[in-house]
């Protein structure tokens, strides 16, 4: 069964076999990023995370590119906060630290707060926000034709979408600075050697491989376990001590150890059959183990 969300104009959203596939859908513009696309991506993440039938999300692009970066249709004023159109586009996003929120950051922070795992299948160019929007994904795969670029310094900007937090944690500070300071575009092989992606695949195998990983999650694991694991692993990246992880792990095992999912998982293993996990993230997620991550700051006027 496949479910399509109505009213999306710049992305496509489909659910099939417990996998939500979100496709950037402006192929005539290499899926260039717009405020409309940002709003639709956030809405799609909301849909997927609220749907108990969705166990994994695959993010990809339509056509020959993943995302060529921000749509620069307004020329030199494309990033000017005093530009009337930009101000109008950002009016719904609220402010942070007394300034309008970065539009790419509204998308990546929503992805970061998901309880559903995300697999990015990067096909063709992924430049600027096209690269940074994938950083909170849990798994990044690249097709052989993929090209990446953190090109902001070549446009007079800095890396956005909270990538100054995500990128060094994924690839290390030295590699992050090389890519960000030069702003050069690099190929999938370099992305693999720099640990930005975990696999490079023939273009024709990319989406099928991403969906196969998503299906393995959907068919074999507890939704509550995966949701809590996702937030533990990301949340502990900023912890100063392994004792924080030990404390959270202990609380998680204490609460999950009493759950129907753990009883079913152990019983299914002993009986040599596939498990049928009954618990749901909506009803059984142990909120007391780890507060919903990431927590917005107090001065964030709009979530």
Tab-separated table of C-alpha atoms in Angstrom:
chain	number	residue	atom	x	y	z
A	1	UNK	CA	0.000	0.000	0.000
A	2	UNK	CA	1.313	3.459	-0.888
A	3	UNK	CA	0.202	6.742	0.659
A	4	UNK	CA	0.777	10.115	-0.982
A	5	UNK	CA	0.529	13.357	0.966
A	6	UNK	CA	-1.602	16.053	-0.713
A	7	UNK	CA	-0.669	19.655	-1.456
A	8	UNK	CA	3.099	19.233	-1.771
A	9	UNK	CA	4.444	21.122	-4.769
A	10	UNK	CA	8.239	20.920	-4.417
A	11	UNK	CA	8.666	17.514	-2.798
A	12	UNK	CA	6.960	14.151	-3.164
A	13	UNK	CA	5.984	12.046	-0.151
A	14	UNK	CA	5.115	8.385	-0.454
A	15	UNK	CA	4.770	5.577	2.068
A	16	UNK	CA	5.165	1.990	0.976
A	17	UNK	CA	6.207	-1.138	2.857
A	18	UNK	CA	6.591	0.944	6.073
A	19	UNK	CA	9.140	3.236	4.397
A	20	UNK	CA	8.472	6.935	3.793
A	21	UNK	CA	10.308	8.185	0.709
A	22	UNK	CA	10.741	11.955	0.546
A	23	UNK	CA	11.858	13.157	-2.878
A	24	UNK	CA	13.039	16.681	-3.628
A	25	UNK	CA	10.950	17.431	-6.697
A	26	UNK	CA	12.158	20.408	-8.732
A	27	UNK	CA	14.156	18.461	-11.322
A	28	UNK	CA	14.129	21.312	-13.848
A	29	UNK	CA	16.128	23.374	-11.294
A	30	UNK	CA	18.255	20.483	-9.992
A	31	UNK	CA	15.969	20.535	-6.937
A	32	UNK	CA	17.235	23.944	-5.832
A	33	UNK	CA	16.125	24.743	-2.281
A	34	UNK	CA	13.390	27.311	-1.636
A	35	UNK	CA	11.366	28.469	1.389
A	36	UNK	CA	8.470	26.395	0.055
A	37	UNK	CA	10.665	23.297	-0.063
A	38	UNK	CA	11.790	23.974	3.506
A	39	UNK	CA	8.214	24.172	4.755
A	40	UNK	CA	7.232	21.027	2.866
A	41	UNK	CA	10.213	19.041	4.157
A	42	UNK	CA	9.341	19.968	7.749
A	43	UNK	CA	5.712	18.961	7.131
A	44	UNK	CA	6.828	15.649	5.614
A	45	UNK	CA	9.056	14.913	8.610
A	46	UNK	CA	6.116	15.708	10.871
A	47	UNK	CA	3.932	13.262	8.926
A	48	UNK	CA	6.481	10.476	8.998
A	49	UNK	CA	7.325	10.838	12.676
A	50	UNK	CA	3.641	10.781	13.681
A	51	UNK	CA	2.842	7.691	11.586
A	52	UNK	CA	3.322	4.439	13.498
A	53	UNK	CA	3.383	2.582	10.168
A	54	UNK	CA	6.527	4.455	9.091
A	55	UNK	CA	9.680	2.794	10.404
A	56	UNK	CA	12.296	4.565	8.292
A	57	UNK	CA	12.648	7.583	5.995
A	58	UNK	CA	14.562	7.690	2.704
A	59	UNK	CA	15.481	11.159	1.411
A	60	UNK	CA	16.494	11.547	-2.239
A	61	UNK	CA	16.176	13.835	-5.262
A	62	UNK	CA	14.251	13.644	-8.504
A	63	UNK	CA	16.155	13.546	-11.785
A	64	UNK	CA	19.884	13.980	-12.268
A	65	UNK	CA	20.612	15.885	-9.077
A	66	UNK	CA	19.969	15.699	-5.351
A	67	UNK	CA	19.940	19.446	-4.612
A	68	UNK	CA	22.012	22.155	-6.320
A	69	UNK	CA	21.792	24.438	-3.267
A	70	UNK	CA	19.661	27.479	-2.529
A	71	UNK	CA	17.650	28.944	-5.378
A	72	UNK	CA	19.518	32.162	-6.204
A	73	UNK	CA	16.737	33.647	-8.304
A	74	UNK	CA	16.903	36.969	-6.423
A	75	UNK	CA	20.534	37.505	-7.316
A	76	UNK	CA	22.725	39.454	-4.906
A	77	UNK	CA	19.829	40.001	-2.497
A	78	UNK	CA	19.121	36.260	-2.174
A	79	UNK	CA	20.441	36.219	1.412
A	80	UNK	CA	19.828	39.856	2.400
A	81	UNK	CA	17.543	39.988	5.475
A	82	UNK	CA	16.387	43.434	4.355
A	83	UNK	CA	15.080	42.082	1.068
A	84	UNK	CA	11.245	42.257	1.330
A	85	UNK	CA	10.704	38.836	-0.260
A	86	UNK	CA	13.276	37.155	1.967
A	87	UNK	CA	11.744	38.785	5.039
A	88	UNK	CA	8.298	37.583	3.982
A	89	UNK	CA	9.589	34.057	3.335
A	90	UNK	CA	11.185	33.923	6.786
A	91	UNK	CA	8.240	35.440	8.658
A	92	UNK	CA	6.883	32.011	9.600
A	93	UNK	CA	10.191	30.629	10.878
A	94	UNK	CA	10.543	32.941	13.851
A	95	UNK	CA	13.767	34.267	15.335
A	96	UNK	CA	16.719	32.966	17.261
A	97	UNK	CA	19.246	35.175	19.031
A	98	UNK	CA	17.329	38.224	17.853
A	99	UNK	CA	17.598	37.474	14.108
A	100	UNK	CA	15.522	35.507	11.623
A	101	UNK	CA	16.196	31.793	11.715
A	102	UNK	CA	18.281	30.299	8.926
A	103	UNK	CA	15.861	28.467	6.627
A	104	UNK	CA	18.147	25.479	6.123
A	105	UNK	CA	18.510	25.196	9.867
A	106	UNK	CA	14.760	24.923	10.339
A	107	UNK	CA	14.904	21.782	8.184
A	108	UNK	CA	17.983	20.178	9.723
A	109	UNK	CA	16.863	20.829	13.286
A	110	UNK	CA	13.551	19.143	12.531
A	111	UNK	CA	15.403	16.171	11.060
A	112	UNK	CA	17.683	16.064	14.097
A	113	UNK	CA	14.693	15.863	16.442
A	114	UNK	CA	13.088	12.924	14.608
A	115	UNK	CA	12.574	9.586	16.297
A	116	UNK	CA	12.438	7.861	12.917
A	117	UNK	CA	15.800	6.964	11.301
A	118	UNK	CA	16.714	8.750	8.070
A	119	UNK	CA	18.709	7.385	5.134
A	120	UNK	CA	19.897	9.956	2.587
A	121	UNK	CA	20.378	8.610	-0.946
A	122	UNK	CA	22.406	11.322	-2.652
A	123	UNK	CA	22.082	11.256	-6.419
A	124	UNK	CA	24.069	13.766	-8.447
A	125	UNK	CA	25.043	17.241	-7.180
A	126	UNK	CA	24.514	18.041	-3.491
A	127	UNK	CA	25.862	21.543	-2.991
A	128	UNK	CA	25.384	24.110	-0.219
A	129	UNK	CA	22.140	23.295	1.576
A	130	UNK	CA	22.002	20.235	-0.675
A	131	UNK	CA	24.964	18.889	1.298
A	132	UNK	CA	24.194	20.307	4.740
A	133	UNK	CA	20.573	19.104	4.790
A	134	UNK	CA	21.864	15.506	4.775
A	135	UNK	CA	24.115	15.868	7.821
A	136	UNK	CA	21.512	14.942	10.487
A	137	UNK	CA	20.632	11.815	8.483
A	138	UNK	CA	21.681	8.615	10.215
A	139	UNK	CA	23.039	6.963	7.073
A	140	UNK	CA	24.269	8.719	3.924
A	141	UNK	CA	24.721	6.798	0.687
A	142	UNK	CA	26.023	8.302	-2.560
A	143	UNK	CA	25.606	7.362	-6.166
A	144	UNK	CA	28.750	7.347	-8.302
A	145	UNK	CA	27.602	10.567	-9.990
A	146	UNK	CA	27.173	12.415	-6.666
A	147	UNK	CA	29.111	15.613	-6.144
A	148	UNK	CA	29.322	17.489	-2.847
A	149	UNK	CA	30.274	21.043	-2.028
A	150	UNK	CA	30.266	23.187	1.100
A	151	UNK	CA	30.598	26.238	-1.156
A	152	UNK	CA	29.557	28.977	1.274
A	153	UNK	CA	32.922	30.768	1.495
A	154	UNK	CA	32.830	31.148	-2.295
A	155	UNK	CA	29.536	33.033	-1.911
A	156	UNK	CA	30.658	35.201	1.015
A	157	UNK	CA	28.677	33.145	3.534
A	158	UNK	CA	29.359	30.579	6.251
A	159	UNK	CA	28.097	26.987	6.427
A	160	UNK	CA	24.456	27.012	7.572
A	161	UNK	CA	21.843	24.503	8.723
A	162	UNK	CA	23.788	23.919	11.969
A	163	UNK	CA	26.504	22.247	9.888
A	164	UNK	CA	29.220	23.834	12.044
A	165	UNK	CA	27.976	21.409	14.717
A	166	UNK	CA	27.206	18.384	12.546
A	167	UNK	CA	30.033	18.326	9.998
A	168	UNK	CA	33.085	18.198	12.339
A	169	UNK	CA	31.398	15.477	14.390
A	170	UNK	CA	30.843	13.380	11.279
A	171	UNK	CA	34.154	13.846	9.425
A	172	UNK	CA	36.514	15.461	11.970
A	173	UNK	CA	37.579	19.085	12.271
A	174	UNK	CA	40.474	18.927	9.789
A	175	UNK	CA	38.420	17.432	6.967
A	176	UNK	CA	35.499	19.739	7.748
A	177	UNK	CA	37.732	22.822	7.565
A	178	UNK	CA	39.354	21.712	4.307
A	179	UNK	CA	35.989	21.362	2.597
A	180	UNK	CA	34.455	24.479	4.170
A	181	UNK	CA	37.477	26.773	3.754
A	182	UNK	CA	38.135	25.874	0.114
A	183	UNK	CA	34.466	25.640	-0.842
A	184	UNK	CA	35.405	23.253	-3.626
A	185	UNK	CA	33.117	20.633	-5.105
A	186	UNK	CA	34.343	17.055	-4.688
A	187	UNK	CA	33.280	13.662	-5.929
A	188	UNK	CA	31.689	10.655	-4.260
A	189	UNK	CA	35.018	8.857	-3.836
A	190	UNK	CA	36.391	11.748	-1.774
A	191	UNK	CA	33.167	11.890	0.223
A	192	UNK	CA	33.652	8.211	1.055
A	193	UNK	CA	37.312	8.564	2.022
A	194	UNK	CA	36.416	11.577	4.169
A	195	UNK	CA	33.618	9.607	5.883
A	196	UNK	CA	30.849	11.934	4.742
A	197	UNK	CA	29.083	8.905	3.232
A	198	UNK	CA	29.248	5.247	4.222
A	199	UNK	CA	28.933	3.753	0.725
A	200	UNK	CA	29.242	4.728	-2.924
A	201	UNK	CA	27.004	2.750	-5.255
A	202	UNK	CA	26.263	2.563	-8.964
A	203	UNK	CA	23.622	5.190	-9.644
A	204	UNK	CA	21.086	2.536	-10.627
A	205	UNK	CA	21.520	0.730	-7.299
A	206	UNK	CA	21.391	3.767	-5.012
A	207	UNK	CA	17.697	4.068	-4.190
A	208	UNK	CA	17.163	0.306	-4.026
A	209	UNK	CA	20.020	-0.042	-1.536
A	210	UNK	CA	18.662	2.777	0.642
A	211	UNK	CA	15.224	1.163	0.635
A	212	UNK	CA	16.724	-2.254	1.437
A	213	UNK	CA	18.412	-0.822	4.543
A	214	UNK	CA	15.155	0.865	5.525
A	215	UNK	CA	13.297	-2.411	5.016
A	216	UNK	CA	15.801	-4.275	7.201
A	217	UNK	CA	15.065	-1.787	9.986
A	218	UNK	CA	11.301	-2.085	9.476
A	219	UNK	CA	11.209	-5.874	9.411
A	220	UNK	CA	13.616	-6.769	12.208
A	221	UNK	CA	13.711	-4.139	14.923
A	222	UNK	CA	11.666	-2.552	17.679
A	223	UNK	CA	10.446	0.941	16.768
A	224	UNK	CA	10.911	2.137	20.350
A	225	UNK	CA	14.419	0.696	20.523
A	226	UNK	CA	15.489	2.354	17.266
A	227	UNK	CA	13.948	5.703	18.231
A	228	UNK	CA	15.712	5.771	21.583
A	229	UNK	CA	18.971	4.514	20.079
A	230	UNK	CA	18.895	7.327	17.511
A	231	UNK	CA	18.512	9.982	20.154
A	232	UNK	CA	21.046	8.420	22.508
A	233	UNK	CA	23.754	8.223	19.833
A	234	UNK	CA	23.232	11.760	18.562
A	235	UNK	CA	22.599	13.195	22.020
A	236	UNK	CA	25.784	11.769	23.497
A	237	UNK	CA	27.978	13.400	20.819
A	238	UNK	CA	28.035	16.550	22.908
A	239	UNK	CA	28.461	14.891	26.278
A	240	UNK	CA	31.727	15.633	28.101
A	241	UNK	CA	31.876	12.274	29.836
A	242	UNK	CA	31.059	8.603	29.161
A	243	UNK	CA	29.358	8.647	32.566
A	244	UNK	CA	26.511	10.573	30.955
A	245	UNK	CA	26.091	7.747	28.467
A	246	UNK	CA	26.332	5.136	31.219
A	247	UNK	CA	23.619	6.932	33.174
A	248	UNK	CA	21.328	7.154	30.141
A	249	UNK	CA	22.026	3.571	29.030
A	250	UNK	CA	21.246	2.264	32.495
A	251	UNK	CA	17.952	4.165	32.607
A	252	UNK	CA	17.032	2.923	29.137
A	253	UNK	CA	17.734	-0.711	29.987
A	254	UNK	CA	15.834	-0.348	33.259
A	255	UNK	CA	12.709	0.902	31.487
A	256	UNK	CA	12.914	-1.126	28.283
A	257	UNK	CA	13.731	-4.304	30.172
A	258	UNK	CA	10.165	-4.296	31.510
A	259	UNK	CA	8.587	-3.725	28.093
A	260	UNK	CA	6.543	-6.020	25.895
A	261	UNK	CA	9.033	-5.438	23.082
A	262	UNK	CA	11.948	-6.883	25.038
A	263	UNK	CA	9.865	-9.878	26.137
A	264	UNK	CA	8.881	-10.474	22.506
A	265	UNK	CA	12.414	-9.939	21.173
A	266	UNK	CA	13.980	-12.447	23.553
A	267	UNK	CA	11.172	-14.988	23.139
A	268	UNK	CA	11.331	-14.742	19.342
A	269	UNK	CA	15.093	-15.294	19.415
A	270	UNK	CA	14.763	-18.368	21.629
A	271	UNK	CA	11.947	-19.733	19.456
A	272	UNK	CA	13.945	-19.035	16.276
A	273	UNK	CA	11.246	-16.913	14.648
A	274	UNK	CA	10.858	-13.332	13.508
A	275	UNK	CA	9.698	-10.963	16.260
A	276	UNK	CA	6.378	-9.115	16.171
A	277	UNK	CA	7.087	-6.102	18.359
A	278	UNK	CA	3.861	-4.693	19.869
A	279	UNK	CA	5.063	-1.409	21.394
A	280	UNK	CA	4.752	1.964	19.632
A	281	UNK	CA	6.824	5.114	19.814
A	282	UNK	CA	3.706	7.191	20.411
A	283	UNK	CA	2.513	5.081	23.324
A	284	UNK	CA	5.631	3.485	24.793
A	285	UNK	CA	8.646	5.734	24.284
A	286	UNK	CA	10.322	6.174	27.705
A	287	UNK	CA	10.434	9.959	27.933
A	288	UNK	CA	12.149	9.804	31.310
A	289	UNK	CA	15.302	8.245	29.841
A	290	UNK	CA	16.420	11.114	27.632
A	291	UNK	CA	14.589	14.405	27.060
A	292	UNK	CA	13.533	14.944	23.470
A	293	UNK	CA	16.725	15.920	21.666
A	294	UNK	CA	17.644	18.538	20.630
A	295	UNK	CA	15.984	20.934	23.020
A	296	UNK	CA	15.371	24.415	21.560
A	297	UNK	CA	16.856	27.383	23.432
A	298	UNK	CA	14.638	29.667	25.464
A	299	UNK	CA	14.908	32.537	22.962
A	300	UNK	CA	13.634	30.470	20.044
A	301	UNK	CA	10.325	32.118	19.245
A	302	UNK	CA	9.123	29.440	16.837
A	303	UNK	CA	9.859	25.674	16.883
